[in-house]
PDB file of C-alpha atoms in Angstrom:
ATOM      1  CA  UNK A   1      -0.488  -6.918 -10.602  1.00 42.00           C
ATOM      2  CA  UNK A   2       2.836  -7.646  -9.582  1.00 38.00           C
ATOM      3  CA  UNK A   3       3.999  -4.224 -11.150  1.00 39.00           C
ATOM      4  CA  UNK A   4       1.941  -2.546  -9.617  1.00 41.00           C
ATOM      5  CA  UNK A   5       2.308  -3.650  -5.837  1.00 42.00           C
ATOM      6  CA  UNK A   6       6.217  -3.501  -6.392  1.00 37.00           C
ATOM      7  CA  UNK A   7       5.242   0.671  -7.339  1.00 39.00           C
ATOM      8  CA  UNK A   8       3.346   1.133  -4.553  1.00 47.00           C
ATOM      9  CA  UNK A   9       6.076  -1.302  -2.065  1.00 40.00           C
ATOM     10  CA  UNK A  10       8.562   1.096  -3.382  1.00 40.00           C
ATOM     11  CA  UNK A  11       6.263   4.266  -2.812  1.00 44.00           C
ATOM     12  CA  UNK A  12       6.057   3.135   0.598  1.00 45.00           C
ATOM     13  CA  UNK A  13       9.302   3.405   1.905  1.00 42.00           C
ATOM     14  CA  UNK A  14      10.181   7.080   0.742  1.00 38.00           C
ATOM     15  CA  UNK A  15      10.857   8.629   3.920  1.00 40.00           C
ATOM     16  CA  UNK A  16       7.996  10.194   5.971  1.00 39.00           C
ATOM     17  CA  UNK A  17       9.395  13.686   5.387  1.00 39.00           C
ATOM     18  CA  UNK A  18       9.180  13.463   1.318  1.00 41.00           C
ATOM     19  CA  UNK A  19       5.899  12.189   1.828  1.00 42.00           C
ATOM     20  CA  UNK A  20       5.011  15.318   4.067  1.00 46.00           C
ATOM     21  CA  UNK A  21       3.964  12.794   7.618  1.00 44.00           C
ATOM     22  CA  UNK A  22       1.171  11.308   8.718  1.00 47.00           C
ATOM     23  CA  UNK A  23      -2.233  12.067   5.876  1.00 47.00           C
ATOM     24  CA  UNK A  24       0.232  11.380   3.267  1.00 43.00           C
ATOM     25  CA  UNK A  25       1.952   8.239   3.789  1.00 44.00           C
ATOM     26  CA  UNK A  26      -1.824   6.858   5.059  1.00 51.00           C
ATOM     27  CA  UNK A  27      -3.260   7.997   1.346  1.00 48.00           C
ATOM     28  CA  UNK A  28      -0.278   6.531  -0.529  1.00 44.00           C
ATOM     29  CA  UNK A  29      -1.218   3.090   1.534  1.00 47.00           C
ATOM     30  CA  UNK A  30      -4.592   3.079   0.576  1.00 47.00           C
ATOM     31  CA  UNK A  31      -4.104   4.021  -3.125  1.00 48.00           C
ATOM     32  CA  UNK A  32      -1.131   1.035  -3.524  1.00 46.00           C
ATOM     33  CA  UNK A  33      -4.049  -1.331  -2.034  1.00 45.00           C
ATOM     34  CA  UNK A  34      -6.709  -0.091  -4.590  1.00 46.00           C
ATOM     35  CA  UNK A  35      -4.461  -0.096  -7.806  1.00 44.00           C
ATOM     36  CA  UNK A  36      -3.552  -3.495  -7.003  1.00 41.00           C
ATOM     37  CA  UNK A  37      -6.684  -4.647  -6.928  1.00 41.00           C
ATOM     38  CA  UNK A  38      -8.039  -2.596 -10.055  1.00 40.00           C
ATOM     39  CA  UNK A  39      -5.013  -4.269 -12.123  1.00 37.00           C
ATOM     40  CA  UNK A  40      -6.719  -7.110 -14.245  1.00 37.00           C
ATOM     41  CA  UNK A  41      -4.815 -10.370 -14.397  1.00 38.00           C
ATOM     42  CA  UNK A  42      -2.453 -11.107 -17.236  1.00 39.00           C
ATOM     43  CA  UNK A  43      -3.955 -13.431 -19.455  1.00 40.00           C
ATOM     44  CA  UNK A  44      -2.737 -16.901 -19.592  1.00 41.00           C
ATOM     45  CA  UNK A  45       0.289 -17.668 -21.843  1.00 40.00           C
ATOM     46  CA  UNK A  46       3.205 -20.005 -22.429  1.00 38.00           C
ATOM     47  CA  UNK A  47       5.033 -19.145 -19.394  1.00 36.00           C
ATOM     48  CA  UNK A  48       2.090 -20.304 -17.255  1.00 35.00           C
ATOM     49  CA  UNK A  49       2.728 -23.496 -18.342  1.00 35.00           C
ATOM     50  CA  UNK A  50       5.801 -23.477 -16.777  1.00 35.00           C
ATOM     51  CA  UNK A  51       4.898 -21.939 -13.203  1.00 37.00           C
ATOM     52  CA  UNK A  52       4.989 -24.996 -10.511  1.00 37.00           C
ATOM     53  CA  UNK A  53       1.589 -26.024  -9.362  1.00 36.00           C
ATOM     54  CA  UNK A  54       0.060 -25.327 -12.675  1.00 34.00           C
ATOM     55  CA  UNK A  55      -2.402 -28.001 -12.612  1.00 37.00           C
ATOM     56  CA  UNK A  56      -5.910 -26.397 -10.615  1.00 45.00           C
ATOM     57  CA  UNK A  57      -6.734 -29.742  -8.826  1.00 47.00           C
ATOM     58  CA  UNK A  58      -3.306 -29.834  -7.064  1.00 53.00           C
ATOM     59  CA  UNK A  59      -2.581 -26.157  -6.599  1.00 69.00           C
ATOM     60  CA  UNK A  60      -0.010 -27.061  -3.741  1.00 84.00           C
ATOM     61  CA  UNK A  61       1.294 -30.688  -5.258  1.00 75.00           C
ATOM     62  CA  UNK A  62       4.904 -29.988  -4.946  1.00 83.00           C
ATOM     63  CA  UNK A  63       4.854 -28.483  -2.260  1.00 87.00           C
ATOM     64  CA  UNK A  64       3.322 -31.114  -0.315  1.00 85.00           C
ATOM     65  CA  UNK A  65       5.388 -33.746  -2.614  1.00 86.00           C
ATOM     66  CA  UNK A  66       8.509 -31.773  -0.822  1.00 87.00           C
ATOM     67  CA  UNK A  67       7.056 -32.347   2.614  1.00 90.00           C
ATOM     68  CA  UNK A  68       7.027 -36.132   1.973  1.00 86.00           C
ATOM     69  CA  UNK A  69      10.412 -36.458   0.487  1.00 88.00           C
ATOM     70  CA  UNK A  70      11.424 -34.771   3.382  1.00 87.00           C
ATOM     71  CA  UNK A  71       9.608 -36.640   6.129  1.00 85.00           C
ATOM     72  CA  UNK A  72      11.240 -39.922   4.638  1.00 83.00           C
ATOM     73  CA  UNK A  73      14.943 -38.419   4.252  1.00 83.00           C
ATOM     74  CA  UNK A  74      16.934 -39.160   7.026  1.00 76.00           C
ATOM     75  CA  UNK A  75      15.864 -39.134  10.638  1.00 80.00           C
ATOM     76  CA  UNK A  76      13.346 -37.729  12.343  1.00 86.00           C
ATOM     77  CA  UNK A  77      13.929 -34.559  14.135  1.00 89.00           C
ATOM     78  CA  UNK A  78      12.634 -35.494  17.724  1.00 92.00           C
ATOM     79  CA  UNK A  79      11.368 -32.557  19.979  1.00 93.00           C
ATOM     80  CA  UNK A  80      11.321 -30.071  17.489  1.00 96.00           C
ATOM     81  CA  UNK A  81       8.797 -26.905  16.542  1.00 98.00           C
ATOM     82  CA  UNK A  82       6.936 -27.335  13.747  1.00 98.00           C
ATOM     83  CA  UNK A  83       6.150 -23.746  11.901  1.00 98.00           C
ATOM     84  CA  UNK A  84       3.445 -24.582  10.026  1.00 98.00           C
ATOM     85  CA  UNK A  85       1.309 -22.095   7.134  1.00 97.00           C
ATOM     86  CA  UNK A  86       1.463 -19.640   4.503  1.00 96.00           C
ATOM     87  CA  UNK A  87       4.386 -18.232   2.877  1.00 94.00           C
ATOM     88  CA  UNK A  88       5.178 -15.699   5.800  1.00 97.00           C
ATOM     89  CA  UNK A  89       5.992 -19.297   6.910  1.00 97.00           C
ATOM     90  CA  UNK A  90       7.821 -20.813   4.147  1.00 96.00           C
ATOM     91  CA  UNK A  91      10.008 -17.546   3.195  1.00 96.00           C
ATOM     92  CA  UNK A  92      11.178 -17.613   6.913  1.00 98.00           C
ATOM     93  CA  UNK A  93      14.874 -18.753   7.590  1.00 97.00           C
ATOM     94  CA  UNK A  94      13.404 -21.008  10.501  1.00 96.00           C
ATOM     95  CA  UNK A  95      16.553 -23.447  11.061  1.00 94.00           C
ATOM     96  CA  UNK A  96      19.101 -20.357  10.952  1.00 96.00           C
ATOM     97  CA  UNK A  97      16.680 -18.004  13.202  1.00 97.00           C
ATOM     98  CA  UNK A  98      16.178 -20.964  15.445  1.00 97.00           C
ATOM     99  CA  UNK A  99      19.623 -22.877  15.433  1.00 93.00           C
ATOM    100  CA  UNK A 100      19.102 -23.881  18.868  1.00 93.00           C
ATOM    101  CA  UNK A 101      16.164 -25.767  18.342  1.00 95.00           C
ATOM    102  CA  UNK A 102      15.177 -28.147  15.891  1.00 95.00           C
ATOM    103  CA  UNK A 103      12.807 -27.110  13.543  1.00 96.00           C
ATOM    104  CA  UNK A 104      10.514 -28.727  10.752  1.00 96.00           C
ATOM    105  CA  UNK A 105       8.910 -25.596   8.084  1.00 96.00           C
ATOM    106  CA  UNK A 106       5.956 -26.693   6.794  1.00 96.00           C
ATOM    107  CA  UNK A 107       4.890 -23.313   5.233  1.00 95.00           C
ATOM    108  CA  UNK A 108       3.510 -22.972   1.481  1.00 94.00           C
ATOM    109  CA  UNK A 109       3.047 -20.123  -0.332  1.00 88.00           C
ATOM    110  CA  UNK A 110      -0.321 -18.496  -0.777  1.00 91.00           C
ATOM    111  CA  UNK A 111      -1.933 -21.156   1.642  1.00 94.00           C
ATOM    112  CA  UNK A 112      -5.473 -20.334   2.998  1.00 96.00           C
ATOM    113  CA  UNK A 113      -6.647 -21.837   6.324  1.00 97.00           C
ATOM    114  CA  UNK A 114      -8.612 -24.238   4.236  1.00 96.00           C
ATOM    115  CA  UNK A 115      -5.718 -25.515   2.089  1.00 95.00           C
ATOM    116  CA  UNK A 116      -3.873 -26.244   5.232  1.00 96.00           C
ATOM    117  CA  UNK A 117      -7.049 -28.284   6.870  1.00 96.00           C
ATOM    118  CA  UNK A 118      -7.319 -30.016   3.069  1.00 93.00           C
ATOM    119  CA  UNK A 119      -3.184 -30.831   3.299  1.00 93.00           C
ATOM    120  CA  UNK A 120      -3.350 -31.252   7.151  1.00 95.00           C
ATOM    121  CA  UNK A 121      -3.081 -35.007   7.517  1.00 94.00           C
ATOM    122  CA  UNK A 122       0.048 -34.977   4.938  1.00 93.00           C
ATOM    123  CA  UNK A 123       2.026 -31.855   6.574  1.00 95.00           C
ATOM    124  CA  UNK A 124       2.509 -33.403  10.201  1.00 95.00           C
ATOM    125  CA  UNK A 125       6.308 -34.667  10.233  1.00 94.00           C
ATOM    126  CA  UNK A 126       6.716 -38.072  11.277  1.00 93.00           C
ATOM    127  CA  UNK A 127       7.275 -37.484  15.352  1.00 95.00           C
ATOM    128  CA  UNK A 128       5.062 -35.664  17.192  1.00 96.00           C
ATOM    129  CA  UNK A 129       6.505 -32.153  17.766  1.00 97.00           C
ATOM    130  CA  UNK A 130       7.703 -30.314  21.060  1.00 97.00           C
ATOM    131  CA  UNK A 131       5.788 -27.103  20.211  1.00 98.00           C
ATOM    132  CA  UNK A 132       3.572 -25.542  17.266  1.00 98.00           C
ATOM    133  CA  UNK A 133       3.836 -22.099  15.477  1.00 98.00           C
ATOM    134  CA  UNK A 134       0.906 -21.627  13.093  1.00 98.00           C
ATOM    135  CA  UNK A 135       1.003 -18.223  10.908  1.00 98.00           C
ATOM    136  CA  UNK A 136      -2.262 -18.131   8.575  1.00 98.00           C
ATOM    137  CA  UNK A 137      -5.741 -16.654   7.340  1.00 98.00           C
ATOM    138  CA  UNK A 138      -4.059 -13.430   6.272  1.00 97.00           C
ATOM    139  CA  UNK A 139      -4.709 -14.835   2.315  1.00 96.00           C
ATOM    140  CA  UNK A 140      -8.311 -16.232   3.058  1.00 97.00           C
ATOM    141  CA  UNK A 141      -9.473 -12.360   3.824  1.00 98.00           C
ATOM    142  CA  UNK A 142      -7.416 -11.390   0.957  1.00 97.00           C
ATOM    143  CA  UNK A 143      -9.563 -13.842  -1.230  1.00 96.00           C
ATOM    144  CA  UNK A 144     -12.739 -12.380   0.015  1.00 97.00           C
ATOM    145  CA  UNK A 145     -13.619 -14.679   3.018  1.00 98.00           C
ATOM    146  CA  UNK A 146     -15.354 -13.434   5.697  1.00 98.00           C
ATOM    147  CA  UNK A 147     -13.365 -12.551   8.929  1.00 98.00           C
ATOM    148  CA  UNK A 148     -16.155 -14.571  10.644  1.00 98.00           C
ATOM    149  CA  UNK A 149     -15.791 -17.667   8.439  1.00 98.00           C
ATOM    150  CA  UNK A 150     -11.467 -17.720   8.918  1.00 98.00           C
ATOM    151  CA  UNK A 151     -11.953 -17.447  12.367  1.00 98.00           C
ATOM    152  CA  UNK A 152     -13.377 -20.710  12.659  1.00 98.00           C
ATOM    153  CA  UNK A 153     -11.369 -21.820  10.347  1.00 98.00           C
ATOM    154  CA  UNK A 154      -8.193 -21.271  12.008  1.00 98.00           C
ATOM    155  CA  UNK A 155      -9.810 -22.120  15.236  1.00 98.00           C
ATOM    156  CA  UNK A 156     -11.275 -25.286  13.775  1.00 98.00           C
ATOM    157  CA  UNK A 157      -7.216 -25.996  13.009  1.00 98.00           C
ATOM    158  CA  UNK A 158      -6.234 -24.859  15.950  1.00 98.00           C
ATOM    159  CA  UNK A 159      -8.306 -27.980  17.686  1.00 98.00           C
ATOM    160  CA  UNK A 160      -6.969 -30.282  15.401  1.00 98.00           C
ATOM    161  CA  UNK A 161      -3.639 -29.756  16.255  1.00 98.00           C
ATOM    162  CA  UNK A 162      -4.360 -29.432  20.104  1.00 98.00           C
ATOM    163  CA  UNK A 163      -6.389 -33.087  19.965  1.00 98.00           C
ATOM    164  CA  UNK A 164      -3.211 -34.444  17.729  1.00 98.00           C
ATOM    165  CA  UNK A 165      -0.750 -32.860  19.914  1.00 98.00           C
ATOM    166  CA  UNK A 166      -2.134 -33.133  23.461  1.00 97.00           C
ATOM    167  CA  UNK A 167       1.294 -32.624  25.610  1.00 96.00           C
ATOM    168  CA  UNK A 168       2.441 -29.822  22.729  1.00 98.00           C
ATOM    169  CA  UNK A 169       2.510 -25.940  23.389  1.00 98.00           C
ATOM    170  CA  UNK A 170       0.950 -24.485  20.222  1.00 98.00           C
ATOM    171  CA  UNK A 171       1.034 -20.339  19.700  1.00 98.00           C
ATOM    172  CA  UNK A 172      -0.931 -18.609  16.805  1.00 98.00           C
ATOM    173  CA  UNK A 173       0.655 -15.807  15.139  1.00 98.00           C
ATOM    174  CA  UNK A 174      -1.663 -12.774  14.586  1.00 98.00           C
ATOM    175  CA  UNK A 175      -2.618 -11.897  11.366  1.00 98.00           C
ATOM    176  CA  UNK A 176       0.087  -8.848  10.240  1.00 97.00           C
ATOM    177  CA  UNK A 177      -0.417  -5.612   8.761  1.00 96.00           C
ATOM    178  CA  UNK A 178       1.278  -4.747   5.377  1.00 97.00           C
ATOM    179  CA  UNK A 179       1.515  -1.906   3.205  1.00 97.00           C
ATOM    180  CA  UNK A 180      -0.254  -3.726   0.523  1.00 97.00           C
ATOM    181  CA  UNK A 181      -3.298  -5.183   2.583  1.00 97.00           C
ATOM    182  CA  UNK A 182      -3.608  -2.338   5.265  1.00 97.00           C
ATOM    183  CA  UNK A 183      -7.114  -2.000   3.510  1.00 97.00           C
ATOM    184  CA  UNK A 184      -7.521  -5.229   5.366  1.00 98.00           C
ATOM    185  CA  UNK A 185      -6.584  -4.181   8.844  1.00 98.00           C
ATOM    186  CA  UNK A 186      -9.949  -3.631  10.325  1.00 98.00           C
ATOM    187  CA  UNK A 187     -11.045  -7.559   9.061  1.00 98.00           C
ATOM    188  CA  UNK A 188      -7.343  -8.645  10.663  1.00 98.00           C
ATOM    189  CA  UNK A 189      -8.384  -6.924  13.378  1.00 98.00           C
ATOM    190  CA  UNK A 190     -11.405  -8.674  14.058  1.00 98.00           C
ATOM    191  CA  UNK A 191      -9.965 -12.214  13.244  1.00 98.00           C
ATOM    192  CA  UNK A 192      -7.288 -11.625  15.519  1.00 98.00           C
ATOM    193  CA  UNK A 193      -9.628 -10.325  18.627  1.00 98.00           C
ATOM    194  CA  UNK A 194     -11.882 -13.744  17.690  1.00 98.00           C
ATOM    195  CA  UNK A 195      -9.148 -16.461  17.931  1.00 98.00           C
ATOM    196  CA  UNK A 196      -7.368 -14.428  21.261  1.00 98.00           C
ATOM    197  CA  UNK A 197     -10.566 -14.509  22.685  1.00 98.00           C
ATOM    198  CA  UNK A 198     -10.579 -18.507  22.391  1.00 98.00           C
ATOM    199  CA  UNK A 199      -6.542 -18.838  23.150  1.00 98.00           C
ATOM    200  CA  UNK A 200      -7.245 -19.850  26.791  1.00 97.00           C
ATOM    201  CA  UNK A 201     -10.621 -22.364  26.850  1.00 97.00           C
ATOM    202  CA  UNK A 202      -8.947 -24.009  23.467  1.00 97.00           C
ATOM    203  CA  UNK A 203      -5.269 -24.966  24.627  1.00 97.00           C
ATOM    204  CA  UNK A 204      -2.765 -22.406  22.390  1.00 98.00           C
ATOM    205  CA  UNK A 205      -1.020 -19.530  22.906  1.00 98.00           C
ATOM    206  CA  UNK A 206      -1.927 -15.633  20.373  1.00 98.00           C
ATOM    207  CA  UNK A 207       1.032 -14.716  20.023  1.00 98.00           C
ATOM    208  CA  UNK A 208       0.450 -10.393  18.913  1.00 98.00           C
ATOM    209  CA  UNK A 209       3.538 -10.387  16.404  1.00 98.00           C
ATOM    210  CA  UNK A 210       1.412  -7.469  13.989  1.00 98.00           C
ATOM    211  CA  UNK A 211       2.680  -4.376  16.100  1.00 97.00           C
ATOM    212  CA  UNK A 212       5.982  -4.665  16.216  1.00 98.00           C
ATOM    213  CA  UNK A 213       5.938  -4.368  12.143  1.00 98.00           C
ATOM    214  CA  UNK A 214       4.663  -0.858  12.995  1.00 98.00           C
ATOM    215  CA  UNK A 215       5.908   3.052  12.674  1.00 98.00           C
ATOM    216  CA  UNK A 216       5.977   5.228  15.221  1.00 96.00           C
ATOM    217  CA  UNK A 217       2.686   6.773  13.443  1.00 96.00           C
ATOM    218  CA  UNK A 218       0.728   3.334  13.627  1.00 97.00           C
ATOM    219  CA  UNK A 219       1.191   2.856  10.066  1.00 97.00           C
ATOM    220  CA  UNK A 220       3.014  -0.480   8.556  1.00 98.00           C
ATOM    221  CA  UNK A 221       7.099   0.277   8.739  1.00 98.00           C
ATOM    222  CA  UNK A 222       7.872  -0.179   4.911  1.00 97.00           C
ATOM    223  CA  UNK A 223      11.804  -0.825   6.158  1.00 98.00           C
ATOM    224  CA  UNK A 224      10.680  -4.359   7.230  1.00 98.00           C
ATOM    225  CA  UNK A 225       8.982  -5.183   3.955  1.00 98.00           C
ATOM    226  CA  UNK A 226      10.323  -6.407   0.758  1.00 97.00           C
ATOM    227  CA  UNK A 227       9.512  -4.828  -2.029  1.00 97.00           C
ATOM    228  CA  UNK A 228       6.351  -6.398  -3.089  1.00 96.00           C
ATOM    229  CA  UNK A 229       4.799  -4.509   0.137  1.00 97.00           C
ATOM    230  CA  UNK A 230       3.699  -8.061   1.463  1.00 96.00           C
ATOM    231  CA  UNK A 231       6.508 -10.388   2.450  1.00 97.00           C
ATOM    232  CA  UNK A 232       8.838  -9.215   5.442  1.00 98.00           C
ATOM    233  CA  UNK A 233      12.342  -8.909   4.531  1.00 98.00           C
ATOM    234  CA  UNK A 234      15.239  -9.971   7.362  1.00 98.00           C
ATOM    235  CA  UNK A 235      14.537  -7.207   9.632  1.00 98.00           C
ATOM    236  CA  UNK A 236      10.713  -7.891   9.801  1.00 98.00           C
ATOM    237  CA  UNK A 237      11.558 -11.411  10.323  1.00 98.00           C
ATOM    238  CA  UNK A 238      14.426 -10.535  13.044  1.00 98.00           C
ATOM    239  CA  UNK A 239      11.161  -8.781  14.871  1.00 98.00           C
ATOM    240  CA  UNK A 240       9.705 -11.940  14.273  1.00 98.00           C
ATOM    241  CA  UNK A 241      11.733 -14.364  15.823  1.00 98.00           C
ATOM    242  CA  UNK A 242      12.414 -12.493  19.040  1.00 98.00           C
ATOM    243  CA  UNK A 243       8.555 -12.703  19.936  1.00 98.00           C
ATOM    244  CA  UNK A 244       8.866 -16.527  19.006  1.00 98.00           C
ATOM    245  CA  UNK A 245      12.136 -16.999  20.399  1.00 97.00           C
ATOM    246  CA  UNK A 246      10.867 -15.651  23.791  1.00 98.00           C
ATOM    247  CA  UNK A 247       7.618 -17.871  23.387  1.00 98.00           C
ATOM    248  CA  UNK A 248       9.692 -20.778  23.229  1.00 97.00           C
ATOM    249  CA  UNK A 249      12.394 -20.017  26.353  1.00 95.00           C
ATOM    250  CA  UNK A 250       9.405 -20.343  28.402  1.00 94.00           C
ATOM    251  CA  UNK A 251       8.247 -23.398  27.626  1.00 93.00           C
ATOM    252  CA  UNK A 252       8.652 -27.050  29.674  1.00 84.00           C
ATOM    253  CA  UNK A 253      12.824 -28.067  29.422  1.00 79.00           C
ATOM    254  CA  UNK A 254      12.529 -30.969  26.033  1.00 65.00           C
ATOM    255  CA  UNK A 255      13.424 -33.948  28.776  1.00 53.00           C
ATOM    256  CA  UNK A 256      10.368 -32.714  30.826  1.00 44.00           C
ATOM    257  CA  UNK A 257       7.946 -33.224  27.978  1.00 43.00           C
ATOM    258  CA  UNK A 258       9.424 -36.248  26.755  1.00 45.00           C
ATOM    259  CA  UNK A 259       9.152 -38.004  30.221  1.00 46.00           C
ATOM    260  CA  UNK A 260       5.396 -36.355  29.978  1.00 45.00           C
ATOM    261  CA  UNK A 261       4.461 -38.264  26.897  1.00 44.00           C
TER     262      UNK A 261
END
């Protein structure tokens, strides 16, 4: 599997003109998404013994072990975002793009919206934070859930966090397109129209971060990708952090929601 996406990644970001425009570059996208998914998992061997997170009841252990440590090292960081999700979360430089600000990740890789509502009690940090920033469902289609079933599963998070964090501004990230899962745009598509359409009556903020990672031609801009075809690289998550950055400068000043709560 993983050879094969880092092919088609790779295949991706010839330049439009080798790959003759538009029909091309569209086929090549399709293909990469359909040879990933007829590559059969390697079977198990010694080295999966080794991979964190090995055991199947605690998939995410460490990971929320981390968030733990972390919540009991040091002080609390008071007024602060909290960035919570998947690993276009976690792989995000959140304290360097945001240096202004203070920030708590709480992004783990290959989270679904479920795994976040299982951990959800255990990834709050200690203080209640200023603001919210929740990127996640893109691996719940990817695993074969229904775009109707991660909608109210994000939305069903989304309430949590509003009824935890009543004086907070929380924005949801829409779900991005990829060269590997543009199969999947149509189902992102109609997640993303389903949780904008409840941004207003339910408290948060949809935040459209998906076209911005797009060409000229309305295909996924394989520059901002790493090579896997999945994961942004720096520029993708430059693109990124303007949209959030901008969220954020128009929020209440910090002392105005701390005299609030």
């Amino acid at each position: 599997m993983r050879t094969a996406n880092i092919i088609c990644a790779r295949s991706t970001a010839i330049k439009a003109t080798a790959l003759d425009g538009r029909k091309a570059l569209s086929a090549l996208l399709i293909a990469c998404a359909a040879s990933a998914s007829a590559v059969a998992a390697p079977p198990p061997g010694p080295a999966a013994s080794l991979a964190p997170n090995a055991d199947p009841a605690f998939p995410f252990s460490r990971e929320i072990d981390a968030f733990a440590r972390a919540n009991s090292a040091g002080l609390p960081v008071r007024d602060a975002t909290l960035f919570l999700g998947s690993s276009s979360i976690r792989l995000w430089d959140i304290a360097g793009s945001f240096h202004d600000i203070g920030t708590v990740n709480r992004g783990f890789g290959g989270a679904t919206t479920a795994h976040v509502l299982h951990y959800y009690k255990r990834l709050l940090p200690p203080v209640p934070p200023r603001s919210v920033v929740v990127y996640v469902g893109e691996n719940d289609l990817a695993a074969g859930t229904s775009p109707e079933a991660v909608s109210r599963d994000i939305l069903t998070l989304l309430k949590k966090l509003r009824a935890d964090y009543p004086r907070a501004s929380i924005a949801w990230l829409s779900l991005k397109p990829s060269p590997i899962r543009w199969t999947l745009r149509p189902k992102m598509a109609q997640v993303n129209a389903a949780v904008a359409a409840r941004a207003k009556a339910e408290g948060f903020d949809y935040l459209d971060v998906g076209t911005v990672l797009l060409a000229r031609d309305g295909l996924p801009d394989a520059s901002l990708f790493r090579p896997d075809g999945l994961h942004m690289n720096a520029r993708g998550y430059q693109r990124w952090t303007g949209l959030v950055d901008n969220w954020l400068d128009h929020l209440p000043p910090v002392a105005t929601a701390r005299n609030a709560s």
